[in-house]
PDB file of C-alpha atoms and ligand atoms in Angstrom:
ATOM      1  CA  MET A   1       0.000   0.000   0.000  1.00 49.00           C
ATOM      2  CA  SER A   2       1.486   3.362  -0.959  1.00 59.00           C
ATOM      3  CA  SER A   3       1.157   6.393   1.285  1.00 64.00           C
ATOM      4  CA  THR A   4       1.044  10.064   0.436  1.00 72.00           C
ATOM      5  CA  PHE A   5       2.666  12.489   2.855  1.00 67.00           C
ATOM      6  CA  GLN A   6       1.302  15.777   4.064  1.00 72.00           C
ATOM      7  CA  LEU A   7       3.606  18.180   5.840  1.00 71.00           C
ATOM      8  CA  ASP A   8       2.263  19.528   9.127  1.00 71.00           C
ATOM      9  CA  THR A   9       4.137  22.835   9.246  1.00 70.00           C
ATOM     10  CA  SER A  10       3.537  23.365  12.963  1.00 67.00           C
ATOM     11  CA  THR A  11       5.361  20.146  13.879  1.00 63.00           C
ATOM     12  CA  SER A  12       7.440  19.572  10.714  1.00 64.00           C
ATOM     13  CA  ARG A  13       5.974  16.084  10.725  1.00 65.00           C
ATOM     14  CA  ALA A  14       5.320  14.409   7.394  1.00 67.00           C
ATOM     15  CA  ASN A  15       2.065  12.580   8.084  1.00 72.00           C
ATOM     16  CA  PRO A  16       1.397   9.547   5.893  1.00 72.00           C
ATOM     17  CA  THR A  17      -2.139   8.996   4.576  1.00 70.00           C
ATOM     18  CA  PRO A  18      -3.320   6.384   5.226  1.00 66.00           C
ATOM     19  CA  ALA A  19      -1.357   5.857   8.468  1.00 69.00           C
ATOM     20  CA  PRO A  20       0.871   2.796   7.915  1.00 66.00           C
ATOM     21  CA  LEU A  21      -0.295   0.949  11.026  1.00 72.00           C
ATOM     22  CA  LYS A  22      -3.231   0.981  13.414  1.00 87.00           C
ATOM     23  CA  ARG A  23      -2.482   2.282  16.930  1.00 94.00           C
ATOM     24  CA  LEU A  24      -2.854  -0.328  19.690  1.00 97.00           C
ATOM     25  CA  THR A  25      -5.194   0.607  22.500  1.00 97.00           C
ATOM     26  CA  ILE A  26      -4.721   0.150  26.234  1.00 98.00           C
ATOM     27  CA  PRO A  27      -7.767  -2.188  26.519  1.00 98.00           C
ATOM     28  CA  ALA A  28      -6.280  -4.336  23.714  1.00 97.00           C
ATOM     29  CA  ILE A  29      -2.998  -4.588  25.616  1.00 98.00           C
ATOM     30  CA  ARG A  30      -4.768  -5.309  28.912  1.00 98.00           C
ATOM     31  CA  ALA A  31      -6.766  -8.041  27.174  1.00 98.00           C
ATOM     32  CA  ARG A  32      -3.595  -9.842  26.095  1.00 98.00           C
ATOM     33  CA  LYS A  33      -3.657 -11.523  29.532  1.00 98.00           C
ATOM     34  CA  ALA A  34      -6.830 -13.556  29.917  1.00 97.00           C
ATOM     35  CA  ALA A  35      -7.538 -16.042  32.688  1.00 96.00           C
ATOM     36  CA  GLY A  36      -3.950 -15.671  33.884  1.00 96.00           C
ATOM     37  CA  VAL A  37      -2.392 -16.503  30.518  1.00 97.00           C
ATOM     38  CA  THR A  38      -0.631 -14.229  28.014  1.00 97.00           C
ATOM     39  CA  ALA A  39      -0.221 -16.194  24.812  1.00 94.00           C
ATOM     40  CA  GLU A  40       1.912 -13.516  23.135  1.00 97.00           C
ATOM     41  CA  PRO A  41       4.261 -11.593  25.460  1.00 98.00           C
ATOM     42  CA  ILE A  42       3.969  -7.814  25.377  1.00 98.00           C
ATOM     43  CA  VAL A  43       6.936  -5.957  23.858  1.00 98.00           C
ATOM     44  CA  MET A  44       7.881  -2.607  25.360  1.00 98.00           C
ATOM     45  CA  LEU A  45      10.945  -0.403  24.833  1.00 98.00           C
ATOM     46  CA  THR A  46      11.757   3.078  26.007  1.00 98.00           C
ATOM     47  CA  ALA A  47      11.760   5.900  23.447  1.00 98.00           C
ATOM     48  CA  TYR A  48      12.621   9.549  23.992  1.00 98.00           C
ATOM     49  CA  THR A  49      12.759  11.096  20.513  1.00 97.00           C
ATOM     50  CA  ALA A  50      10.615  11.127  17.379  1.00 95.00           C
ATOM     51  CA  ARG A  51      13.246   9.400  15.224  1.00 94.00           C
ATOM     52  CA  GLN A  52      13.846   6.693  17.814  1.00 97.00           C
ATOM     53  CA  ALA A  53      10.078   6.119  17.993  1.00 96.00           C
ATOM     54  CA  GLN A  54       9.868   5.816  14.187  1.00 93.00           C
ATOM     55  CA  LEU A  55      12.496   3.065  14.222  1.00 95.00           C
ATOM     56  CA  LEU A  56      11.071   1.109  17.163  1.00 97.00           C
ATOM     57  CA  ASP A  57       7.338   1.571  16.593  1.00 95.00           C
ATOM     58  CA  ALA A  58       6.498  -1.278  14.227  1.00 93.00           C
ATOM     59  CA  HIS A  59       8.257  -3.831  16.449  1.00 96.00           C
ATOM     60  CA  CYS A  60       6.702  -2.875  19.785  1.00 98.00           C
ATOM     61  CA  ASP A  61       3.329  -2.932  21.510  1.00 98.00           C
ATOM     62  CA  LEU A  62       4.193  -0.164  23.956  1.00 98.00           C
ATOM     63  CA  LEU A  63       6.687   2.695  23.799  1.00 98.00           C
ATOM     64  CA  LEU A  64       7.562   4.067  27.225  1.00 98.00           C
ATOM     65  CA  VAL A  65       8.825   7.614  27.555  1.00 98.00           C
ATOM     66  CA  GLY A  66      10.657   6.651  30.724  1.00 98.00           C
ATOM     67  CA  ASP A  67      11.999   9.119  33.255  1.00 98.00           C
ATOM     68  CA  SER A  68      15.249   7.214  32.707  1.00 98.00           C
ATOM     69  CA  LEU A  69      15.694   9.950  30.068  1.00 98.00           C
ATOM     70  CA  GLY A  70      17.149  11.948  32.961  1.00 98.00           C
ATOM     71  CA  GLN A  71      20.271   9.783  32.935  1.00 97.00           C
ATOM     72  CA  VAL A  72      20.171   8.594  29.314  1.00 98.00           C
ATOM     73  CA  ILE A  73      19.498  11.901  27.524  1.00 98.00           C
ATOM     74  CA  TYR A  74      20.352  14.601  30.046  1.00 98.00           C
ATOM     75  CA  GLY A  75      23.291  13.017  31.898  1.00 97.00           C
ATOM     76  CA  LEU A  76      21.610  13.522  35.271  1.00 98.00           C
ATOM     77  CA  PRO A  77      22.732  11.395  38.237  1.00 96.00           C
ATOM     78  CA  SER A  78      19.243   9.908  38.767  1.00 97.00           C
ATOM     79  CA  SER A  79      15.643  10.327  37.604  1.00 98.00           C
ATOM     80  CA  LEU A  80      14.780  12.575  40.566  1.00 98.00           C
ATOM     81  CA  PRO A  81      15.488  15.953  38.875  1.00 98.00           C
ATOM     82  CA  VAL A  82      13.342  15.106  35.820  1.00 98.00           C
ATOM     83  CA  THR A  83      10.455  17.584  35.370  1.00 98.00           C
ATOM     84  CA  LEU A  84       6.946  17.377  33.935  1.00 98.00           C
ATOM     85  CA  ASP A  85       7.998  19.745  31.128  1.00 98.00           C
ATOM     86  CA  MET A  86      10.842  17.410  30.112  1.00 98.00           C
ATOM     87  CA  MET A  87       8.503  14.393  30.069  1.00 98.00           C
ATOM     88  CA  ILE A  88       5.892  16.296  28.053  1.00 98.00           C
ATOM     89  CA  ALA A  89       8.390  17.531  25.445  1.00 98.00           C
ATOM     90  CA  HIS A  90       9.773  14.023  24.877  1.00 98.00           C
ATOM     91  CA  GLY A  91       6.326  12.399  25.167  1.00 98.00           C
ATOM     92  CA  ALA A  92       4.939  14.596  22.391  1.00 97.00           C
ATOM     93  CA  ALA A  93       7.966  13.804  20.193  1.00 96.00           C
ATOM     94  CA  VAL A  94       7.461  10.047  20.653  1.00 97.00           C
ATOM     95  CA  VAL A  95       3.749  10.287  19.860  1.00 96.00           C
ATOM     96  CA  ARG A  96       4.626  12.248  16.678  1.00 93.00           C
ATOM     97  CA  GLY A  97       7.093   9.535  15.689  1.00 94.00           C
ATOM     98  CA  SER A  98       4.773   6.548  16.141  1.00 95.00           C
ATOM     99  CA  TRP A  99       1.597   5.163  14.612  1.00 93.00           C
ATOM    100  CA  HIS A 100       1.310   1.651  16.029  1.00 95.00           C
ATOM    101  CA  SER A 101       2.537   1.318  19.626  1.00 97.00           C
ATOM    102  CA  ALA A 102       0.547   2.702  22.520  1.00 98.00           C
ATOM    103  CA  VAL A 103       2.686   5.443  24.076  1.00 98.00           C
ATOM    104  CA  LEU A 104       3.036   5.791  27.852  1.00 98.00           C
ATOM    105  CA  VAL A 105       4.726   8.630  29.687  1.00 98.00           C
ATOM    106  CA  ASP A 106       6.361   8.243  33.104  1.00 98.00           C
ATOM    107  CA  MET A 107       5.114  10.593  35.803  1.00 98.00           C
ATOM    108  CA  PRO A 108       8.237  12.246  37.191  1.00 98.00           C
ATOM    109  CA  PHE A 109       9.140  12.316  40.875  1.00 98.00           C
ATOM    110  CA  GLY A 110       7.218  14.945  42.857  1.00 98.00           C
ATOM    111  CA  THR A 111       4.348  15.348  40.390  1.00 98.00           C
ATOM    112  CA  TYR A 112       1.930  12.717  41.741  1.00 98.00           C
ATOM    113  CA  GLU A 113       2.806  11.494  45.225  1.00 98.00           C
ATOM    114  CA  GLY A 114       1.394  14.519  47.134  1.00 98.00           C
ATOM    115  CA  SER A 115      -2.274  13.695  46.575  1.00 98.00           C
ATOM    116  CA  LYS A 116      -4.538  11.958  44.106  1.00 98.00           C
ATOM    117  CA  GLU A 117      -5.689  15.404  42.913  1.00 98.00           C
ATOM    118  CA  GLN A 118      -2.083  16.424  42.209  1.00 98.00           C
ATOM    119  CA  ALA A 119      -1.626  13.142  40.318  1.00 98.00           C
ATOM    120  CA  PHE A 120      -4.759  13.789  38.241  1.00 98.00           C
ATOM    121  CA  ALA A 121      -3.653  17.319  37.316  1.00 98.00           C
ATOM    122  CA  SER A 122      -0.186  16.102  36.245  1.00 98.00           C
ATOM    123  CA  ALA A 123      -1.465  13.063  34.360  1.00 98.00           C
ATOM    124  CA  ALA A 124      -4.188  15.061  32.596  1.00 98.00           C
ATOM    125  CA  GLN A 125      -1.574  17.619  31.497  1.00 98.00           C
ATOM    126  CA  ILE A 126       0.592  14.795  30.131  1.00 98.00           C
ATOM    127  CA  LEU A 127      -2.265  13.268  28.145  1.00 98.00           C
ATOM    128  CA  LYS A 128      -3.522  16.645  26.839  1.00 98.00           C
ATOM    129  CA  GLU A 129      -0.115  17.942  25.766  1.00 97.00           C
ATOM    130  CA  THR A 130       1.450  14.749  24.373  1.00 98.00           C
ATOM    131  CA  GLY A 131      -1.392  12.664  22.969  1.00 97.00           C
ATOM    132  CA  ALA A 132      -0.051   9.661  24.916  1.00 98.00           C
ATOM    133  CA  ALA A 133      -2.449   6.842  25.824  1.00 98.00           C
ATOM    134  CA  GLY A 134      -1.567   6.571  29.504  1.00 98.00           C
ATOM    135  CA  VAL A 135       0.925   7.160  32.282  1.00 98.00           C
ATOM    136  CA  LYS A 136       3.212   5.058  34.443  1.00 98.00           C
ATOM    137  CA  LEU A 137       3.879   5.770  38.085  1.00 98.00           C
ATOM    138  CA  GLU A 138       6.031   4.107  40.720  1.00 98.00           C
ATOM    139  CA  GLY A 139       4.891   2.616  44.020  1.00 98.00           C
ATOM    140  CA  GLY A 140       2.577  -0.177  45.167  1.00 97.00           C
ATOM    141  CA  GLU A 141       0.009  -0.203  47.980  1.00 98.00           C
ATOM    142  CA  ALA A 142       0.748   3.439  48.816  1.00 98.00           C
ATOM    143  CA  MET A 143      -0.277   4.518  45.309  1.00 98.00           C
ATOM    144  CA  ALA A 144      -3.305   2.214  44.918  1.00 98.00           C
ATOM    145  CA  GLU A 145      -5.852   4.903  45.848  1.00 98.00           C
ATOM    146  CA  THR A 146      -4.264   7.264  43.315  1.00 98.00           C
ATOM    147  CA  VAL A 147      -4.295   4.598  40.594  1.00 98.00           C
ATOM    148  CA  ALA A 148      -8.017   3.983  41.232  1.00 98.00           C
ATOM    149  CA  PHE A 149      -8.694   7.755  41.200  1.00 98.00           C
ATOM    150  CA  LEU A 150      -6.942   8.243  37.848  1.00 98.00           C
ATOM    151  CA  THR A 151      -8.379   5.131  36.214  1.00 98.00           C
ATOM    152  CA  ARG A 152     -11.954   6.044  37.184  1.00 98.00           C
ATOM    153  CA  ARG A 153     -11.383   9.466  35.634  1.00 98.00           C
ATOM    154  CA  GLY A 154     -10.225   8.170  32.254  1.00 98.00           C
ATOM    155  CA  ILE A 155      -6.468   7.907  32.692  1.00 98.00           C
ATOM    156  CA  PRO A 156      -4.963   4.456  32.095  1.00 98.00           C
ATOM    157  CA  VAL A 157      -2.184   3.741  34.585  1.00 98.00           C
ATOM    158  CA  MET A 158       0.718   1.309  34.452  1.00 98.00           C
ATOM    159  CA  GLY A 159       2.110   0.559  37.923  1.00 98.00           C
ATOM    160  CA  HIS A 160       5.763  -0.106  38.790  1.00 98.00           C
ATOM    161  CA  VAL A 161       6.916  -2.256  41.731  1.00 98.00           C
ATOM    162  CA  GLY A 162      10.089  -3.891  43.048  1.00 98.00           C
ATOM    163  CA  LEU A 163      13.117  -1.707  42.358  1.00 97.00           C
ATOM    164  CA  THR A 164      11.499   1.706  41.978  1.00 97.00           C
ATOM    165  CA  PRO A 165      14.304   4.108  40.963  1.00 97.00           C
ATOM    166  CA  GLN A 166      12.513   7.245  42.197  1.00 98.00           C
ATOM    167  CA  ALA A 167      12.739   5.739  45.711  1.00 96.00           C
ATOM    168  CA  VAL A 168      16.528   5.255  45.460  1.00 96.00           C
ATOM    169  CA  ASN A 169      17.114   7.352  48.585  1.00 96.00           C
ATOM    170  CA  VAL A 170      14.828   5.123  50.636  1.00 95.00           C
ATOM    171  CA  LEU A 171      16.005   1.847  49.067  1.00 94.00           C
ATOM    172  CA  GLY A 172      19.669   2.827  49.431  1.00 94.00           C
ATOM    173  CA  GLY A 173      20.688   1.837  45.883  1.00 93.00           C
ATOM    174  CA  TYR A 174      19.674   0.010  42.741  1.00 93.00           C
ATOM    175  CA  ASN A 175      20.122  -3.574  43.973  1.00 92.00           C
ATOM    176  CA  ALA A 176      17.642  -6.338  43.142  1.00 92.00           C
ATOM    177  CA  ARG A 177      14.694  -6.576  45.548  1.00 93.00           C
ATOM    178  CA  GLY A 178      12.823  -9.483  47.072  1.00 91.00           C
ATOM    179  CA  ARG A 179      15.723 -11.330  48.699  1.00 94.00           C
ATOM    180  CA  SER A 180      14.230 -11.220  52.204  1.00 95.00           C
ATOM    181  CA  ASP A 181      10.809 -12.679  53.075  1.00 96.00           C
ATOM    182  CA  ALA A 182       9.517  -9.239  54.056  1.00 96.00           C
ATOM    183  CA  GLU A 183      10.611  -7.651  50.770  1.00 95.00           C
ATOM    184  CA  ALA A 184       9.242 -10.569  48.759  1.00 97.00           C
ATOM    185  CA  GLU A 185       5.871 -10.361  50.496  1.00 97.00           C
ATOM    186  CA  LYS A 186       5.706  -6.602  49.983  1.00 97.00           C
ATOM    187  CA  ILE A 187       6.335  -6.881  46.222  1.00 98.00           C
ATOM    188  CA  VAL A 188       3.472  -9.357  45.780  1.00 98.00           C
ATOM    189  CA  THR A 189       1.180  -7.287  48.042  1.00 98.00           C
ATOM    190  CA  ASP A 190       2.060  -4.126  46.095  1.00 98.00           C
ATOM    191  CA  ALA A 191       1.326  -5.792  42.746  1.00 98.00           C
ATOM    192  CA  ARG A 192      -2.029  -7.101  44.039  1.00 98.00           C
ATOM    193  CA  ALA A 193      -3.019  -3.669  45.357  1.00 98.00           C
ATOM    194  CA  LEU A 194      -2.268  -1.994  41.994  1.00 98.00           C
ATOM    195  CA  ASP A 195      -4.138  -4.712  40.103  1.00 98.00           C
ATOM    196  CA  GLN A 196      -7.199  -4.308  42.329  1.00 98.00           C
ATOM    197  CA  ALA A 197      -6.989  -0.525  41.939  1.00 98.00           C
ATOM    198  CA  GLY A 198      -7.335  -0.891  38.160  1.00 98.00           C
ATOM    199  CA  ALA A 199      -3.768  -0.609  36.820  1.00 98.00           C
ATOM    200  CA  PHE A 200      -3.868  -1.975  33.266  1.00 98.00           C
ATOM    201  CA  ALA A 201      -0.355  -3.434  33.607  1.00 98.00           C
ATOM    202  CA  ILE A 202       2.497  -3.424  36.110  1.00 98.00           C
ATOM    203  CA  VAL A 203       6.255  -3.127  35.570  1.00 98.00           C
ATOM    204  CA  ILE A 204       8.212  -5.473  37.852  1.00 98.00           C
ATOM    205  CA  GLU A 205      11.778  -4.186  38.011  1.00 98.00           C
ATOM    206  CA  GLY A 206      14.901  -5.700  39.575  1.00 97.00           C
ATOM    207  CA  VAL A 207      13.237  -8.536  41.475  1.00 97.00           C
ATOM    208  CA  VAL A 208      14.520 -12.053  42.171  1.00 97.00           C
ATOM    209  CA  GLU A 209      12.876 -14.409  39.695  1.00 97.00           C
ATOM    210  CA  PRO A 210      10.606 -16.502  41.985  1.00 97.00           C
ATOM    211  CA  ILE A 211       9.015 -13.330  43.362  1.00 98.00           C
ATOM    212  CA  ALA A 212       8.529 -11.888  39.863  1.00 98.00           C
ATOM    213  CA  ILE A 213       6.746 -15.134  38.942  1.00 98.00           C
ATOM    214  CA  ALA A 214       4.673 -15.098  42.149  1.00 98.00           C
ATOM    215  CA  ALA A 215       3.623 -11.466  41.512  1.00 98.00           C
ATOM    216  CA  THR A 216       2.753 -12.273  37.885  1.00 98.00           C
ATOM    217  CA  GLN A 217       0.572 -15.170  39.010  1.00 98.00           C
ATOM    218  CA  ALA A 218      -1.026 -13.070  41.752  1.00 98.00           C
ATOM    219  CA  VAL A 219      -2.438 -10.395  39.439  1.00 98.00           C
ATOM    220  CA  SER A 220      -5.017 -10.440  36.664  1.00 98.00           C
ATOM    221  CA  CYS A 221      -3.366  -7.651  34.627  1.00 98.00           C
ATOM    222  CA  PRO A 222      -0.183  -8.188  32.573  1.00 98.00           C
ATOM    223  CA  THR A 223       3.205  -7.726  34.228  1.00 98.00           C
ATOM    224  CA  ILE A 224       6.132  -6.283  32.279  1.00 98.00           C
ATOM    225  CA  GLY A 225       9.508  -7.486  33.526  1.00 98.00           C
ATOM    226  CA  ILE A 226      12.854  -5.745  33.576  1.00 98.00           C
ATOM    227  CA  GLY A 227      15.479  -7.661  35.506  1.00 98.00           C
ATOM    228  CA  ALA A 228      12.643  -9.959  36.606  1.00 98.00           C
ATOM    229  CA  SER A 229      11.668 -13.124  34.693  1.00 98.00           C
ATOM    230  CA  ALA A 230      10.832 -14.436  31.234  1.00 98.00           C
ATOM    231  CA  GLN A 231       7.608 -15.655  32.900  1.00 98.00           C
ATOM    232  CA  CYS A 232       6.353 -12.070  33.134  1.00 98.00           C
ATOM    233  CA  ASP A 233       3.639 -11.224  30.614  1.00 98.00           C
ATOM    234  CA  GLY A 234       5.954  -8.880  28.711  1.00 98.00           C
ATOM    235  CA  GLN A 235       9.422  -7.327  28.814  1.00 98.00           C
ATOM    236  CA  VAL A 236      10.881  -3.838  28.708  1.00 98.00           C
ATOM    237  CA  LEU A 237      14.440  -2.571  28.321  1.00 98.00           C
ATOM    238  CA  VAL A 238      15.936   0.879  28.091  1.00 98.00           C
ATOM    239  CA  THR A 239      16.606   1.088  24.342  1.00 98.00           C
ATOM    240  CA  GLU A 240      20.056   2.669  24.715  1.00 98.00           C
ATOM    241  CA  ASP A 241      21.078  -0.210  27.015  1.00 98.00           C
ATOM    242  CA  MET A 242      20.064  -2.910  24.556  1.00 98.00           C
ATOM    243  CA  LEU A 243      21.743  -0.982  21.729  1.00 98.00           C
ATOM    244  CA  GLY A 244      25.058  -0.968  23.611  1.00 97.00           C
ATOM    245  CA  MET A 245      25.266   2.820  23.965  1.00 97.00           C
ATOM    246  CA  PHE A 246      26.850   2.622  27.426  1.00 96.00           C
ATOM    247  CA  GLU A 247      29.975   0.821  28.587  1.00 91.00           C
ATOM    248  CA  ARG A 248      28.373  -0.295  31.848  1.00 87.00           C
ATOM    249  CA  VAL A 249      24.986  -1.965  31.779  1.00 85.00           C
ATOM    250  CA  PRO A 250      23.132  -3.967  34.409  1.00 91.00           C
ATOM    251  CA  ARG A 251      23.456  -7.753  34.090  1.00 91.00           C
ATOM    252  CA  PHE A 252      19.781  -8.144  33.126  1.00 96.00           C
ATOM    253  CA  VAL A 253      20.380  -6.263  29.867  1.00 97.00           C
ATOM    254  CA  ARG A 254      21.041  -8.198  26.678  1.00 97.00           C
ATOM    255  CA  ARG A 255      22.963  -6.063  24.186  1.00 97.00           C
ATOM    256  CA  TYR A 256      21.602  -6.467  20.668  1.00 98.00           C
ATOM    257  CA  GLU A 257      24.094  -4.003  19.162  1.00 97.00           C
ATOM    258  CA  GLU A 258      27.321  -2.200  20.043  1.00 96.00           C
ATOM    259  CA  LEU A 259      26.278   1.263  18.881  1.00 97.00           C
ATOM    260  CA  ALA A 260      28.701   3.153  21.130  1.00 97.00           C
ATOM    261  CA  GLU A 261      31.620   1.640  19.195  1.00 97.00           C
ATOM    262  CA  THR A 262      29.909   2.269  15.856  1.00 98.00           C
ATOM    263  CA  ILE A 263      29.256   5.938  16.663  1.00 98.00           C
ATOM    264  CA  ALA A 264      32.700   6.623  18.136  1.00 98.00           C
ATOM    265  CA  GLY A 265      34.294   4.874  15.123  1.00 98.00           C
ATOM    266  CA  ALA A 266      32.309   7.035  12.687  1.00 98.00           C
ATOM    267  CA  ALA A 267      33.306  10.213  14.574  1.00 98.00           C
ATOM    268  CA  GLN A 268      36.965   9.114  14.489  1.00 98.00           C
ATOM    269  CA  ARG A 269      36.885   8.544  10.708  1.00 98.00           C
ATOM    270  CA  TYR A 270      35.100  11.874  10.125  1.00 98.00           C
ATOM    271  CA  ALA A 271      37.662  13.726  12.270  1.00 98.00           C
ATOM    272  CA  ALA A 272      40.526  12.109  10.349  1.00 98.00           C
ATOM    273  CA  ASP A 273      38.945  13.121   7.001  1.00 98.00           C
ATOM    274  CA  VAL A 274      38.416  16.735   8.145  1.00 98.00           C
ATOM    275  CA  ARG A 275      42.005  17.024   9.434  1.00 98.00           C
ATOM    276  CA  ALA A 276      43.351  15.588   6.173  1.00 98.00           C
ATOM    277  CA  ARG A 277      41.076  17.931   4.127  1.00 98.00           C
ATOM    278  CA  ALA A 278      39.575  14.752   2.626  1.00 98.00           C
ATOM    279  CA  PHE A 279      36.061  15.879   3.603  1.00 98.00           C
ATOM    280  CA  PRO A 280      34.077  17.349   1.953  1.00 98.00           C
ATOM    281  CA  GLY A 281      34.904  15.652  -1.333  1.00 97.00           C
ATOM    282  CA  ASP A 282      33.633  16.396  -4.852  1.00 96.00           C
ATOM    283  CA  GLU A 283      30.329  14.629  -4.153  1.00 96.00           C
ATOM    284  CA  GLN A 284      29.569  16.803  -1.149  1.00 97.00           C
ATOM    285  CA  THR A 285      30.416  20.202  -2.654  1.00 97.00           C
ATOM    286  CA  TYR A 286      28.362  22.531  -4.873  1.00 96.00           C
ATOM    287  CA  GLN A 287      29.935  23.913  -8.041  1.00 95.00           C
ATOM    288  CA  PRO A 288      28.643  26.762 -10.200  1.00 95.00           C
ATOM    289  CA  LYS A 289      26.592  25.637 -13.220  1.00 91.00           C
ATOM    290  CA  LYS A 290      28.777  25.254 -16.305  1.00 86.00           C
ATOM    291  CA  GLY A 291      28.161  27.522 -19.321  1.00 77.00           C
TER     292      GLY A 291
HETATM  293  O1  KIV B 301      12.208   5.051  33.313  1.00 66.70           O
HETATM  294  C1  KIV B 301      12.235   3.964  32.693  1.00 66.70           C
HETATM  295  O2  KIV B 301      12.837   3.835  31.622  1.00 66.70           O
HETATM  296  C2  KIV B 301      11.511   2.846  33.282  1.00 66.70           C
HETATM  297  C3  KIV B 301      11.730   1.498  32.687  1.00 66.70           C
HETATM  298  C4  KIV B 301      13.094   1.021  32.957  1.00 66.70           C
HETATM  299  C5  KIV B 301      10.706   0.525  33.125  1.00 66.70           C
HETATM  300  O3  KIV B 301      10.807   3.018  34.211  1.00 66.70           O
END
């Protein structure tokens, strides 16, 4: 099927008509787990830019504009300084760059924990200004009332339990959770509370495998694992991690490319060409018309 493109001058986006793919909906993703079984695991990756979204979109079910962009894009020491404005700018870019995946935007630290009303105002602003389909927020039992409040008011929420990076100062680091009985019990209780509150899916991050499996079996909605278990109902990775953009990656990451080497190698060859006056060459330079 061939598409024609129309330039939207306000966004510089070339919109194809007809759109190449149909956008997945949150109810369709929620329905992938039925009677405790997810026949086809849910594929989620992070995306922060329009071009990245264009490249990932056709292969994913969900694109997450994660607050990990604080470290990955902005070089911040953690996700704590990330603001609503940053999430909205990147969220809108990812929505513009995708046609198929449902796009979720992380609620940044300090924009939802104060009260369920604060959470609604922040989440509504995200949905209005980005066009995303839903939000993700961290925390279990303590956030259940907020998740129910948002869901009942038309905002789909993905929960996030286990290693919750916004709570790094309370957790004391980024180590895997669920090694003690108390921690293990809390993770399953948190997942249950979010499920009962109406979360359409739950990220389980950095959790020892048996507890990730127990939490997955304990909830009716799909779980999305990261550093958890292949038995979760889906998986997510930070795209830059799986592309090999960083020297150091957590052990739960599988690197599908070594892009850091590719990019540094290209920069090295370009620099050598410039210093040798070998770039630009004839093909890259404009000459006056002859005659
Ligand atoms: O911020 C993020 O990218 C995330 C994923 C790692 C789940 O929360």
